[in-house]
PDB file of C-alpha atoms and ligand atoms in Angstrom:
ATOM      1  CA  UNK A   1       0.057  -0.013   0.012  1.00  0.00           C
ATOM      2  CA  UNK A   2       1.305   3.300  -0.929  1.00  0.00           C
ATOM      3  CA  UNK A   3       1.971   5.707   2.188  1.00  0.00           C
ATOM      4  CA  UNK A   4       0.827   9.130   2.535  1.00  0.00           C
ATOM      5  CA  UNK A   5       3.421  11.856   3.336  1.00  0.00           C
ATOM      6  CA  UNK A   6       7.119  11.625   3.087  1.00  0.00           C
ATOM      7  CA  UNK A   7       8.395   8.115   2.771  1.00  0.00           C
ATOM      8  CA  UNK A   8      11.380   7.600   5.315  1.00  0.00           C
ATOM      9  CA  UNK A   9      14.675   6.944   4.363  1.00  0.00           C
ATOM     10  CA  UNK A  10      16.429   4.100   6.637  1.00  0.00           C
ATOM     11  CA  UNK A  11      20.221   4.920   7.719  1.00  0.00           C
ATOM     12  CA  UNK A  12      21.645   2.156   5.635  1.00  0.00           C
ATOM     13  CA  UNK A  13      19.430   3.018   2.240  1.00  0.00           C
ATOM     14  CA  UNK A  14      20.461   6.546   2.708  1.00  0.00           C
ATOM     15  CA  UNK A  15      24.459   5.700   2.786  1.00  0.00           C
ATOM     16  CA  UNK A  16      23.585   3.569  -0.447  1.00  0.00           C
ATOM     17  CA  UNK A  17      21.507   6.313  -2.242  1.00  0.00           C
ATOM     18  CA  UNK A  18      23.988   9.191  -1.408  1.00  0.00           C
ATOM     19  CA  UNK A  19      26.737   6.710  -3.006  1.00  0.00           C
ATOM     20  CA  UNK A  20      24.795   5.510  -5.915  1.00  0.00           C
ATOM     21  CA  UNK A  21      24.235   9.685  -6.512  1.00  0.00           C
ATOM     22  CA  UNK A  22      27.856  10.626  -5.568  1.00  0.00           C
ATOM     23  CA  UNK A  23      29.493   7.923  -8.256  1.00  0.00           C
ATOM     24  CA  UNK A  24      27.111   9.286 -10.824  1.00  0.00           C
ATOM     25  CA  UNK A  25      27.116  13.082 -10.397  1.00  0.00           C
ATOM     26  CA  UNK A  26      30.072  13.798  -7.719  1.00  0.00           C
ATOM     27  CA  UNK A  27      27.175  15.432  -5.750  1.00  0.00           C
ATOM     28  CA  UNK A  28      27.613  14.583  -2.030  1.00  0.00           C
ATOM     29  CA  UNK A  29      25.161  14.801   0.664  1.00  0.00           C
ATOM     30  CA  UNK A  30      25.991  15.567   4.223  1.00  0.00           C
ATOM     31  CA  UNK A  31      24.108  13.178   6.656  1.00  0.00           C
ATOM     32  CA  UNK A  32      21.885  16.211   7.659  1.00  0.00           C
ATOM     33  CA  UNK A  33      20.586  16.425   3.982  1.00  0.00           C
ATOM     34  CA  UNK A  34      18.323  13.091   4.122  1.00  0.00           C
ATOM     35  CA  UNK A  35      15.168  14.850   4.692  1.00  0.00           C
ATOM     36  CA  UNK A  36      16.116  16.715   1.221  1.00  0.00           C
ATOM     37  CA  UNK A  37      16.447  13.291  -0.592  1.00  0.00           C
ATOM     38  CA  UNK A  38      13.476  12.047   1.330  1.00  0.00           C
ATOM     39  CA  UNK A  39      11.550  15.166   0.305  1.00  0.00           C
ATOM     40  CA  UNK A  40      12.626  15.690  -3.381  1.00  0.00           C
ATOM     41  CA  UNK A  41      12.189  11.645  -4.263  1.00  0.00           C
ATOM     42  CA  UNK A  42       8.581  10.466  -2.330  1.00  0.00           C
ATOM     43  CA  UNK A  43       6.748  11.903  -5.393  1.00  0.00           C
ATOM     44  CA  UNK A  44       8.839   9.866  -7.803  1.00  0.00           C
ATOM     45  CA  UNK A  45       8.662   6.489  -5.221  1.00  0.00           C
ATOM     46  CA  UNK A  46       5.237   6.915  -5.376  1.00  0.00           C
ATOM     47  CA  UNK A  47       4.866   7.370  -9.147  1.00  0.00           C
ATOM     48  CA  UNK A  48       6.741   3.720  -9.306  1.00  0.00           C
ATOM     49  CA  UNK A  49       4.541   2.319  -6.906  1.00  0.00           C
ATOM     50  CA  UNK A  50       7.368   1.893  -3.912  1.00  0.00           C
ATOM     51  CA  UNK A  51       6.790   2.558  -0.443  1.00  0.00           C
ATOM     52  CA  UNK A  52      10.570   2.161   0.794  1.00  0.00           C
ATOM     53  CA  UNK A  53      13.661   3.471  -0.610  1.00  0.00           C
ATOM     54  CA  UNK A  54      15.395  -0.305  -0.582  1.00  0.00           C
ATOM     55  CA  UNK A  55      12.516  -0.882  -3.620  1.00  0.00           C
ATOM     56  CA  UNK A  56      14.046   2.191  -5.156  1.00  0.00           C
ATOM     57  CA  UNK A  57      17.355   1.531  -5.021  1.00  0.00           C
ATOM     58  CA  UNK A  58      16.988  -2.001  -6.375  1.00  0.00           C
ATOM     59  CA  UNK A  59      15.395  -0.474  -9.291  1.00  0.00           C
ATOM     60  CA  UNK A  60      17.923   1.800  -9.883  1.00  0.00           C
ATOM     61  CA  UNK A  61      20.472  -0.988  -9.878  1.00  0.00           C
ATOM     62  CA  UNK A  62      18.996  -3.726 -11.636  1.00  0.00           C
ATOM     63  CA  UNK A  63      16.019  -2.568 -13.895  1.00  0.00           C
ATOM     64  CA  UNK A  64      16.125  -2.395 -17.437  1.00  0.00           C
ATOM     65  CA  UNK A  65      15.117   1.048 -17.059  1.00  0.00           C
ATOM     66  CA  UNK A  66      18.109   2.102 -14.542  1.00  0.00           C
ATOM     67  CA  UNK A  67      19.882   4.485 -17.306  1.00  0.00           C
ATOM     68  CA  UNK A  68      16.415   6.445 -17.586  1.00  0.00           C
ATOM     69  CA  UNK A  69      15.865   6.221 -13.885  1.00  0.00           C
ATOM     70  CA  UNK A  70      19.396   7.851 -13.063  1.00  0.00           C
ATOM     71  CA  UNK A  71      18.601  10.840 -15.156  1.00  0.00           C
ATOM     72  CA  UNK A  72      15.263  11.218 -13.771  1.00  0.00           C
ATOM     73  CA  UNK A  73      16.972  10.801  -9.846  1.00  0.00           C
ATOM     74  CA  UNK A  74      19.778  13.627 -10.785  1.00  0.00           C
ATOM     75  CA  UNK A  75      17.087  16.091 -12.308  1.00  0.00           C
ATOM     76  CA  UNK A  76      15.195  15.550  -9.137  1.00  0.00           C
ATOM     77  CA  UNK A  77      18.229  15.838  -7.002  1.00  0.00           C
ATOM     78  CA  UNK A  78      20.235  18.658  -8.240  1.00  0.00           C
ATOM     79  CA  UNK A  79      19.828  22.412  -7.065  1.00  0.00           C
ATOM     80  CA  UNK A  80      19.318  24.616 -10.026  1.00  0.00           C
ATOM     81  CA  UNK A  81      19.386  27.837  -8.552  1.00  0.00           C
ATOM     82  CA  UNK A  82      20.080  30.725 -11.003  1.00  0.00           C
ATOM     83  CA  UNK A  83      19.292  33.991 -12.717  1.00  0.00           C
ATOM     84  CA  UNK A  84      19.825  36.634 -15.102  1.00  0.00           C
ATOM     85  CA  UNK A  85      22.888  38.597 -14.549  1.00  0.00           C
ATOM     86  CA  UNK A  86      23.834  36.685 -11.266  1.00  0.00           C
ATOM     87  CA  UNK A  87      27.172  38.055  -9.737  1.00  0.00           C
ATOM     88  CA  UNK A  88      27.406  40.662 -13.113  1.00  0.00           C
ATOM     89  CA  UNK A  89      30.819  41.796 -11.723  1.00  0.00           C
ATOM     90  CA  UNK A  90      32.456  38.515 -13.163  1.00  0.00           C
ATOM     91  CA  UNK A  91      30.707  38.905 -16.463  1.00  0.00           C
ATOM     92  CA  UNK A  92      31.495  42.807 -16.862  1.00  0.00           C
ATOM     93  CA  UNK A  93      35.076  41.892 -16.191  1.00  0.00           C
ATOM     94  CA  UNK A  94      35.074  39.472 -18.922  1.00  0.00           C
ATOM     95  CA  UNK A  95      33.064  41.984 -21.646  1.00  0.00           C
ATOM     96  CA  UNK A  96      35.445  44.889 -20.355  1.00  0.00           C
ATOM     97  CA  UNK A  97      38.691  43.668 -19.669  1.00  0.00           C
ATOM     98  CA  UNK A  98      39.494  39.875 -20.567  1.00  0.00           C
ATOM     99  CA  UNK A  99      38.089  39.833 -24.176  1.00  0.00           C
ATOM    100  CA  UNK A 100      39.748  43.273 -24.943  1.00  0.00           C
ATOM    101  CA  UNK A 101      42.923  42.047 -23.588  1.00  0.00           C
ATOM    102  CA  UNK A 102      42.708  38.947 -25.971  1.00  0.00           C
ATOM    103  CA  UNK A 103      41.842  41.519 -28.865  1.00  0.00           C
ATOM    104  CA  UNK A 104      44.624  43.222 -28.143  1.00  0.00           C
ATOM    105  CA  UNK A 105      46.785  40.070 -28.645  1.00  0.00           C
ATOM    106  CA  UNK A 106      45.487  39.692 -31.749  1.00  0.00           C
ATOM    107  CA  UNK A 107      42.898  36.760 -30.949  1.00  0.00           C
ATOM    108  CA  UNK A 108      39.730  36.942 -33.331  1.00  0.00           C
ATOM    109  CA  UNK A 109      38.113  33.834 -32.251  1.00  0.00           C
ATOM    110  CA  UNK A 110      36.839  33.224 -28.770  1.00  0.00           C
ATOM    111  CA  UNK A 111      35.454  30.019 -27.202  1.00  0.00           C
ATOM    112  CA  UNK A 112      33.340  30.294 -23.763  1.00  0.00           C
ATOM    113  CA  UNK A 113      32.190  27.430 -22.023  1.00  0.00           C
ATOM    114  CA  UNK A 114      29.501  27.765 -19.149  1.00  0.00           C
ATOM    115  CA  UNK A 115      30.029  24.607 -17.634  1.00  0.00           C
ATOM    116  CA  UNK A 116      27.077  24.045 -15.062  1.00  0.00           C
ATOM    117  CA  UNK A 117      24.350  26.360 -16.878  1.00  0.00           C
ATOM    118  CA  UNK A 118      21.433  25.359 -15.019  1.00  0.00           C
ATOM    119  CA  UNK A 119      18.314  26.852 -17.214  1.00  0.00           C
ATOM    120  CA  UNK A 120      20.369  28.913 -19.284  1.00  0.00           C
ATOM    121  CA  UNK A 121      20.418  32.267 -17.505  1.00  0.00           C
ATOM    122  CA  UNK A 122      23.926  32.257 -17.128  1.00  0.00           C
ATOM    123  CA  UNK A 123      25.262  31.812 -20.844  1.00  0.00           C
ATOM    124  CA  UNK A 124      22.325  34.070 -22.037  1.00  0.00           C
ATOM    125  CA  UNK A 125      23.237  36.706 -19.496  1.00  0.00           C
ATOM    126  CA  UNK A 126      26.950  36.500 -21.186  1.00  0.00           C
ATOM    127  CA  UNK A 127      25.497  36.749 -24.824  1.00  0.00           C
ATOM    128  CA  UNK A 128      23.317  39.941 -23.672  1.00  0.00           C
ATOM    129  CA  UNK A 129      26.448  41.395 -22.385  1.00  0.00           C
ATOM    130  CA  UNK A 130      28.577  40.633 -25.419  1.00  0.00           C
ATOM    131  CA  UNK A 131      25.890  42.217 -27.526  1.00  0.00           C
ATOM    132  CA  UNK A 132      25.466  45.224 -25.571  1.00  0.00           C
ATOM    133  CA  UNK A 133      29.411  45.787 -26.152  1.00  0.00           C
ATOM    134  CA  UNK A 134      29.241  45.298 -29.949  1.00  0.00           C
ATOM    135  CA  UNK A 135      31.712  42.224 -29.638  1.00  0.00           C
ATOM    136  CA  UNK A 136      29.575  39.830 -31.664  1.00  0.00           C
ATOM    137  CA  UNK A 137      30.451  42.100 -34.581  1.00  0.00           C
ATOM    138  CA  UNK A 138      34.070  42.306 -33.892  1.00  0.00           C
ATOM    139  CA  UNK A 139      34.744  38.553 -33.127  1.00  0.00           C
ATOM    140  CA  UNK A 140      33.833  35.125 -33.905  1.00  0.00           C
ATOM    141  CA  UNK A 141      31.995  34.232 -30.421  1.00  0.00           C
ATOM    142  CA  UNK A 142      31.181  30.735 -29.571  1.00  0.00           C
ATOM    143  CA  UNK A 143      29.636  29.968 -26.446  1.00  0.00           C
ATOM    144  CA  UNK A 144      29.048  26.568 -25.255  1.00  0.00           C
ATOM    145  CA  UNK A 145      26.622  25.473 -22.241  1.00  0.00           C
ATOM    146  CA  UNK A 146      26.302  22.576 -20.444  1.00  0.00           C
ATOM    147  CA  UNK A 147      24.399  20.629 -17.529  1.00  0.00           C
ATOM    148  CA  UNK A 148      24.014  17.579 -16.127  1.00  0.00           C
ATOM    149  CA  UNK A 149      20.354  18.115 -15.922  1.00  0.00           C
ATOM    150  CA  UNK A 150      18.272  17.259 -18.970  1.00  0.00           C
ATOM    151  CA  UNK A 151      15.087  18.924 -17.632  1.00  0.00           C
ATOM    152  CA  UNK A 152      16.779  22.281 -16.914  1.00  0.00           C
ATOM    153  CA  UNK A 153      18.614  22.303 -20.304  1.00  0.00           C
ATOM    154  CA  UNK A 154      15.160  21.743 -22.043  1.00  0.00           C
ATOM    155  CA  UNK A 155      14.328  24.999 -20.156  1.00  0.00           C
ATOM    156  CA  UNK A 156      17.281  26.618 -21.206  1.00  0.00           C
ATOM    157  CA  UNK A 157      16.828  25.513 -25.054  1.00  0.00           C
ATOM    158  CA  UNK A 158      13.353  26.965 -24.825  1.00  0.00           C
ATOM    159  CA  UNK A 159      14.704  30.431 -23.829  1.00  0.00           C
ATOM    160  CA  UNK A 160      11.188  31.164 -21.972  1.00  0.00           C
ATOM    161  CA  UNK A 161      11.531  32.509 -18.299  1.00  0.00           C
ATOM    162  CA  UNK A 162       9.428  33.644 -15.309  1.00  0.00           C
ATOM    163  CA  UNK A 163       9.719  36.627 -13.547  1.00  0.00           C
ATOM    164  CA  UNK A 164      11.621  35.309 -10.658  1.00  0.00           C
ATOM    165  CA  UNK A 165      14.836  34.765 -13.537  1.00  0.00           C
ATOM    166  CA  UNK A 166      14.893  38.372 -13.947  1.00  0.00           C
ATOM    167  CA  UNK A 167      15.783  39.800  -9.844  1.00  0.00           C
ATOM    168  CA  UNK A 168      18.022  42.515 -10.352  1.00  0.00           C
ATOM    169  CA  UNK A 169      17.845  42.940 -14.256  1.00  0.00           C
ATOM    170  CA  UNK A 170      17.435  46.402 -15.707  1.00  0.00           C
ATOM    171  CA  UNK A 171      13.937  46.862 -17.150  1.00  0.00           C
ATOM    172  CA  UNK A 172      15.547  48.216 -20.072  1.00  0.00           C
ATOM    173  CA  UNK A 173      17.559  44.801 -20.864  1.00  0.00           C
ATOM    174  CA  UNK A 174      14.314  42.996 -20.075  1.00  0.00           C
ATOM    175  CA  UNK A 175      12.378  44.987 -22.693  1.00  0.00           C
ATOM    176  CA  UNK A 176      15.221  45.093 -25.377  1.00  0.00           C
ATOM    177  CA  UNK A 177      15.774  41.418 -25.231  1.00  0.00           C
ATOM    178  CA  UNK A 178      13.038  39.370 -24.000  1.00  0.00           C
ATOM    179  CA  UNK A 179       8.909  39.502 -25.283  1.00  0.00           C
ATOM    180  CA  UNK A 180       6.511  39.453 -22.364  1.00  0.00           C
ATOM    181  CA  UNK A 181       3.945  36.680 -22.774  1.00  0.00           C
ATOM    182  CA  UNK A 182       1.220  36.384 -20.062  1.00  0.00           C
ATOM    183  CA  UNK A 183       3.803  35.544 -16.972  1.00  0.00           C
ATOM    184  CA  UNK A 184       6.565  34.170 -19.434  1.00  0.00           C
ATOM    185  CA  UNK A 185       9.346  36.247 -21.264  1.00  0.00           C
ATOM    186  CA  UNK A 186      10.477  35.007 -24.213  1.00  0.00           C
ATOM    187  CA  UNK A 187      14.116  35.323 -25.080  1.00  0.00           C
ATOM    188  CA  UNK A 188      14.796  37.322 -28.475  1.00  0.00           C
ATOM    189  CA  UNK A 189      15.938  34.437 -31.322  1.00  0.00           C
ATOM    190  CA  UNK A 190      19.299  36.726 -32.064  1.00  0.00           C
ATOM    191  CA  UNK A 191      20.530  35.896 -28.331  1.00  0.00           C
ATOM    192  CA  UNK A 192      18.964  32.318 -28.229  1.00  0.00           C
ATOM    193  CA  UNK A 193      20.665  31.133 -31.433  1.00  0.00           C
ATOM    194  CA  UNK A 194      24.320  32.326 -29.949  1.00  0.00           C
ATOM    195  CA  UNK A 195      24.420  29.375 -27.211  1.00  0.00           C
ATOM    196  CA  UNK A 196      25.091  25.491 -27.733  1.00  0.00           C
ATOM    197  CA  UNK A 197      23.502  23.758 -24.924  1.00  0.00           C
ATOM    198  CA  UNK A 198      24.455  19.915 -24.283  1.00  0.00           C
ATOM    199  CA  UNK A 199      24.209  17.781 -21.677  1.00  0.00           C
ATOM    200  CA  UNK A 200      27.230  16.395 -19.549  1.00  0.00           C
ATOM    201  CA  UNK A 201      28.328  15.713 -16.260  1.00  0.00           C
ATOM    202  CA  UNK A 202      31.861  17.606 -15.083  1.00  0.00           C
ATOM    203  CA  UNK A 203      33.111  14.187 -13.782  1.00  0.00           C
ATOM    204  CA  UNK A 204      32.575  12.406 -17.044  1.00  0.00           C
ATOM    205  CA  UNK A 205      35.867  11.275 -18.973  1.00  0.00           C
ATOM    206  CA  UNK A 206      34.902  12.528 -22.082  1.00  0.00           C
ATOM    207  CA  UNK A 207      33.494  15.936 -21.168  1.00  0.00           C
ATOM    208  CA  UNK A 208      36.826  17.640 -22.028  1.00  0.00           C
ATOM    209  CA  UNK A 209      36.556  16.390 -25.453  1.00  0.00           C
ATOM    210  CA  UNK A 210      33.311  17.037 -26.253  1.00  0.00           C
ATOM    211  CA  UNK A 211      34.279  20.828 -25.586  1.00  0.00           C
ATOM    212  CA  UNK A 212      37.618  21.120 -27.106  1.00  0.00           C
ATOM    213  CA  UNK A 213      39.998  24.047 -26.155  1.00  0.00           C
ATOM    214  CA  UNK A 214      38.347  26.984 -24.549  1.00  0.00           C
ATOM    215  CA  UNK A 215      39.332  30.482 -23.890  1.00  0.00           C
ATOM    216  CA  UNK A 216      37.124  31.268 -20.782  1.00  0.00           C
ATOM    217  CA  UNK A 217      35.316  29.046 -18.311  1.00  0.00           C
ATOM    218  CA  UNK A 218      32.359  30.105 -15.937  1.00  0.00           C
ATOM    219  CA  UNK A 219      31.809  27.147 -13.645  1.00  0.00           C
ATOM    220  CA  UNK A 220      29.799  29.098 -10.842  1.00  0.00           C
ATOM    221  CA  UNK A 221      27.806  27.839  -7.735  1.00  0.00           C
ATOM    222  CA  UNK A 222      28.527  23.950  -8.437  1.00  0.00           C
ATOM    223  CA  UNK A 223      31.650  23.208  -6.562  1.00  0.00           C
ATOM    224  CA  UNK A 224      29.845  23.838  -3.514  1.00  0.00           C
ATOM    225  CA  UNK A 225      28.049  20.578  -4.002  1.00  0.00           C
ATOM    226  CA  UNK A 226      31.369  18.722  -4.428  1.00  0.00           C
ATOM    227  CA  UNK A 227      33.800  17.094  -2.119  1.00  0.00           C
ATOM    228  CA  UNK A 228      37.429  17.724  -2.309  1.00  0.00           C
ATOM    229  CA  UNK A 229      38.441  14.840  -4.372  1.00  0.00           C
ATOM    230  CA  UNK A 230      35.427  15.887  -7.400  1.00  0.00           C
ATOM    231  CA  UNK A 231      36.470  19.660  -7.177  1.00  0.00           C
ATOM    232  CA  UNK A 232      40.268  18.272  -7.751  1.00  0.00           C
ATOM    233  CA  UNK A 233      39.208  16.167 -10.756  1.00  0.00           C
ATOM    234  CA  UNK A 234      37.010  18.821 -12.339  1.00  0.00           C
ATOM    235  CA  UNK A 235      39.717  21.635 -12.138  1.00  0.00           C
ATOM    236  CA  UNK A 236      42.228  19.812 -13.392  1.00  0.00           C
ATOM    237  CA  UNK A 237      39.626  18.925 -16.353  1.00  0.00           C
ATOM    238  CA  UNK A 238      39.154  22.726 -16.445  1.00  0.00           C
ATOM    239  CA  UNK A 239      43.031  23.407 -16.644  1.00  0.00           C
ATOM    240  CA  UNK A 240      43.330  20.833 -19.435  1.00  0.00           C
ATOM    241  CA  UNK A 241      40.701  22.214 -21.371  1.00  0.00           C
ATOM    242  CA  UNK A 242      41.560  25.737 -21.284  1.00  0.00           C
ATOM    243  CA  UNK A 243      43.908  27.306 -23.771  1.00  0.00           C
ATOM    244  CA  UNK A 244      47.006  29.965 -23.397  1.00  0.00           C
ATOM    245  CA  UNK A 245      45.986  32.069 -21.982  1.00  0.00           C
ATOM    246  CA  UNK A 246      42.842  30.659 -20.046  1.00  0.00           C
ATOM    247  CA  UNK A 247      40.594  32.444 -17.987  1.00  0.00           C
ATOM    248  CA  UNK A 248      38.182  30.911 -15.134  1.00  0.00           C
ATOM    249  CA  UNK A 249      35.266  31.987 -13.194  1.00  0.00           C
ATOM    250  CA  UNK A 250      33.986  30.270 -10.123  1.00  0.00           C
ATOM    251  CA  UNK A 251      31.287  31.720  -7.779  1.00  0.00           C
ATOM    252  CA  UNK A 252      31.946  34.149  -5.093  1.00  0.00           C
ATOM    253  CA  UNK A 253      31.772  31.469  -2.097  1.00  0.00           C
ATOM    254  CA  UNK A 254      33.922  28.903  -4.053  1.00  0.00           C
ATOM    255  CA  UNK A 255      37.725  28.672  -4.036  1.00  0.00           C
ATOM    256  CA  UNK A 256      41.063  26.733  -5.256  1.00  0.00           C
ATOM    257  CA  UNK A 257      42.567  26.903  -1.855  1.00  0.00           C
ATOM    258  CA  UNK A 258      43.874  23.192  -1.323  1.00  0.00           C
ATOM    259  CA  UNK A 259      42.216  22.014  -4.822  1.00  0.00           C
ATOM    260  CA  UNK A 260      44.519  23.329  -7.400  1.00  0.00           C
ATOM    261  CA  UNK A 261      47.676  25.618  -7.476  1.00  0.00           C
ATOM    262  CA  UNK A 262      48.158  25.702 -11.122  1.00  0.00           C
ATOM    263  CA  UNK A 263      46.158  28.916 -11.811  1.00  0.00           C
ATOM    264  CA  UNK A 264      47.419  32.529 -11.331  1.00  0.00           C
ATOM    265  CA  UNK A 265      44.792  34.497  -9.353  1.00  0.00           C
ATOM    266  CA  UNK A 266      43.744  37.975 -10.222  1.00  0.00           C
ATOM    267  CA  UNK A 267      41.396  40.245  -7.664  1.00  0.00           C
ATOM    268  CA  UNK A 268      39.609  42.662  -9.939  1.00  0.00           C
ATOM    269  CA  UNK A 269      37.580  44.394  -7.267  1.00  0.00           C
ATOM    270  CA  UNK A 270      34.107  42.879  -8.219  1.00  0.00           C
ATOM    271  CA  UNK A 271      35.478  39.130  -7.779  1.00  0.00           C
ATOM    272  CA  UNK A 272      38.541  36.657  -8.559  1.00  0.00           C
ATOM    273  CA  UNK A 273      39.480  35.320 -12.223  1.00  0.00           C
ATOM    274  CA  UNK A 274      41.589  32.284 -12.322  1.00  0.00           C
ATOM    275  CA  UNK A 275      44.457  32.589 -15.104  1.00  0.00           C
ATOM    276  CA  UNK A 276      46.039  30.007 -16.978  1.00  0.00           C
TER     277      UNK A 276
HETATM  278  C1  LIG B   1      23.254  26.108  -8.175  1.00  0.00           C
HETATM  279  S1  LIG B   1      23.335  25.787 -10.043  1.00  0.00           S
HETATM  280  C2  LIG B   1      24.380  27.183 -10.660  1.00  0.00           C
HETATM  281  C3  LIG B   1      23.963  27.700 -12.266  1.00  0.00           C
HETATM  282  C4  LIG B   1      24.722  28.955 -12.389  1.00  0.00           C
HETATM  283  N1  LIG B   1      26.315  28.414 -12.713  1.00  0.00           N
HETATM  284  C5  LIG B   1      24.691  30.103 -11.653  1.00  0.00           C
HETATM  285  O1  LIG B   1      25.602  30.032 -11.236  1.00  0.00           O
HETATM  286  O2  LIG B   1      23.694  30.684 -11.755  1.00  0.00           O
HETATM  287  C6  LIG B   1      24.262  24.357 -10.432  1.00  0.00           C
HETATM  288  C7  LIG B   1      24.236  23.778 -11.424  1.00  0.00           C
HETATM  289  O3  LIG B   1      25.256  22.425 -11.107  1.00  0.00           O
HETATM  290  C8  LIG B   1      24.621  21.325 -11.809  1.00  0.00           C
HETATM  291  N2  LIG B   1      25.131  19.853 -11.898  1.00  0.00           N
HETATM  292  C9  LIG B   1      25.529  19.800 -10.715  1.00  0.00           C
HETATM  293  N3  LIG B   1      26.374  18.572 -10.507  1.00  0.00           N
HETATM  294  C10 LIG B   1      26.886  18.282 -11.751  1.00  0.00           C
HETATM  295  C11 LIG B   1      27.575  17.683 -12.533  1.00  0.00           C
HETATM  296  N4  LIG B   1      28.124  16.552 -11.972  1.00  0.00           N
HETATM  297  N5  LIG B   1      27.986  17.992 -13.867  1.00  0.00           N
HETATM  298  C12 LIG B   1      27.419  19.242 -14.649  1.00  0.00           C
HETATM  299  N6  LIG B   1      26.622  19.868 -13.959  1.00  0.00           N
HETATM  300  C13 LIG B   1      25.958  19.466 -12.802  1.00  0.00           C
HETATM  301  C14 LIG B   1      23.262  21.215 -11.505  1.00  0.00           C
HETATM  302  O4  LIG B   1      22.258  20.486 -12.195  1.00  0.00           O
HETATM  303  C15 LIG B   1      22.873  23.018 -11.486  1.00  0.00           C
HETATM  304  O5  LIG B   1      22.017  23.172 -12.487  1.00  0.00           O
END
């Protein structure tokens, strides 16, 4: 019989499930986050007619649909909080300083990777600011954007957003680049077409080759969910993926301290840029 309310996870089930999630995404759940898995996964267990996490774990491990279920599980447990022009200082620094410096060195093609882009607000913000600065007319700019969560990527590809994505966005930017349609805002196709979205797990051994060499990486507000070992692997991969010179931006609460010392760090006032 299906229980009403939250399905409780037993200690051994929690240990096994968080290990499965870690192996497939690098996301580590602290013991205090048990309730989060219960809250986020109860509905899914009920859809599958399970009333225990034991049955769900068995399904994840052995069912013929285990790969599809892993995708659904990761879509349910990732934290996808994002909004347009978030931590804008880093974006402005890229547009006003990093790219002009690369241009001055004779570079005519620039490749940017938004490596945990969630529903697309981050790469689209970069494209909007690059457009405002007239840089698409002067340079060949390629923007790639990836995430492990296929559901948020679908939102990103649709280019349709709700008000919550616009906190702090100047009204002139919203009216110039979006068309309001009821409660939603549709991104202008000229910006939408600038981004190439794809699904990628940052811990996958093939992710670097999917992207090729890039000049600038934005990987913000995702390393906080990883343990030290996973952070090291991801940052090593970014180091290999960046060309010379390469620039990398992390979230404001993220640091390379005790993770990697191959980058030169520069504090530009509005944040930090890591340079290869
Ligand atoms: C909090 S959002 C950050 C979005 C955006 N970078 C920002 O700062 O606004 C974190 C994103 O990391 C993604 N993520 C978590 N683990 C990942 C992994 N192993 N590989 C790729 N993306 C991952 C999540 O799906 C989520 O969309």
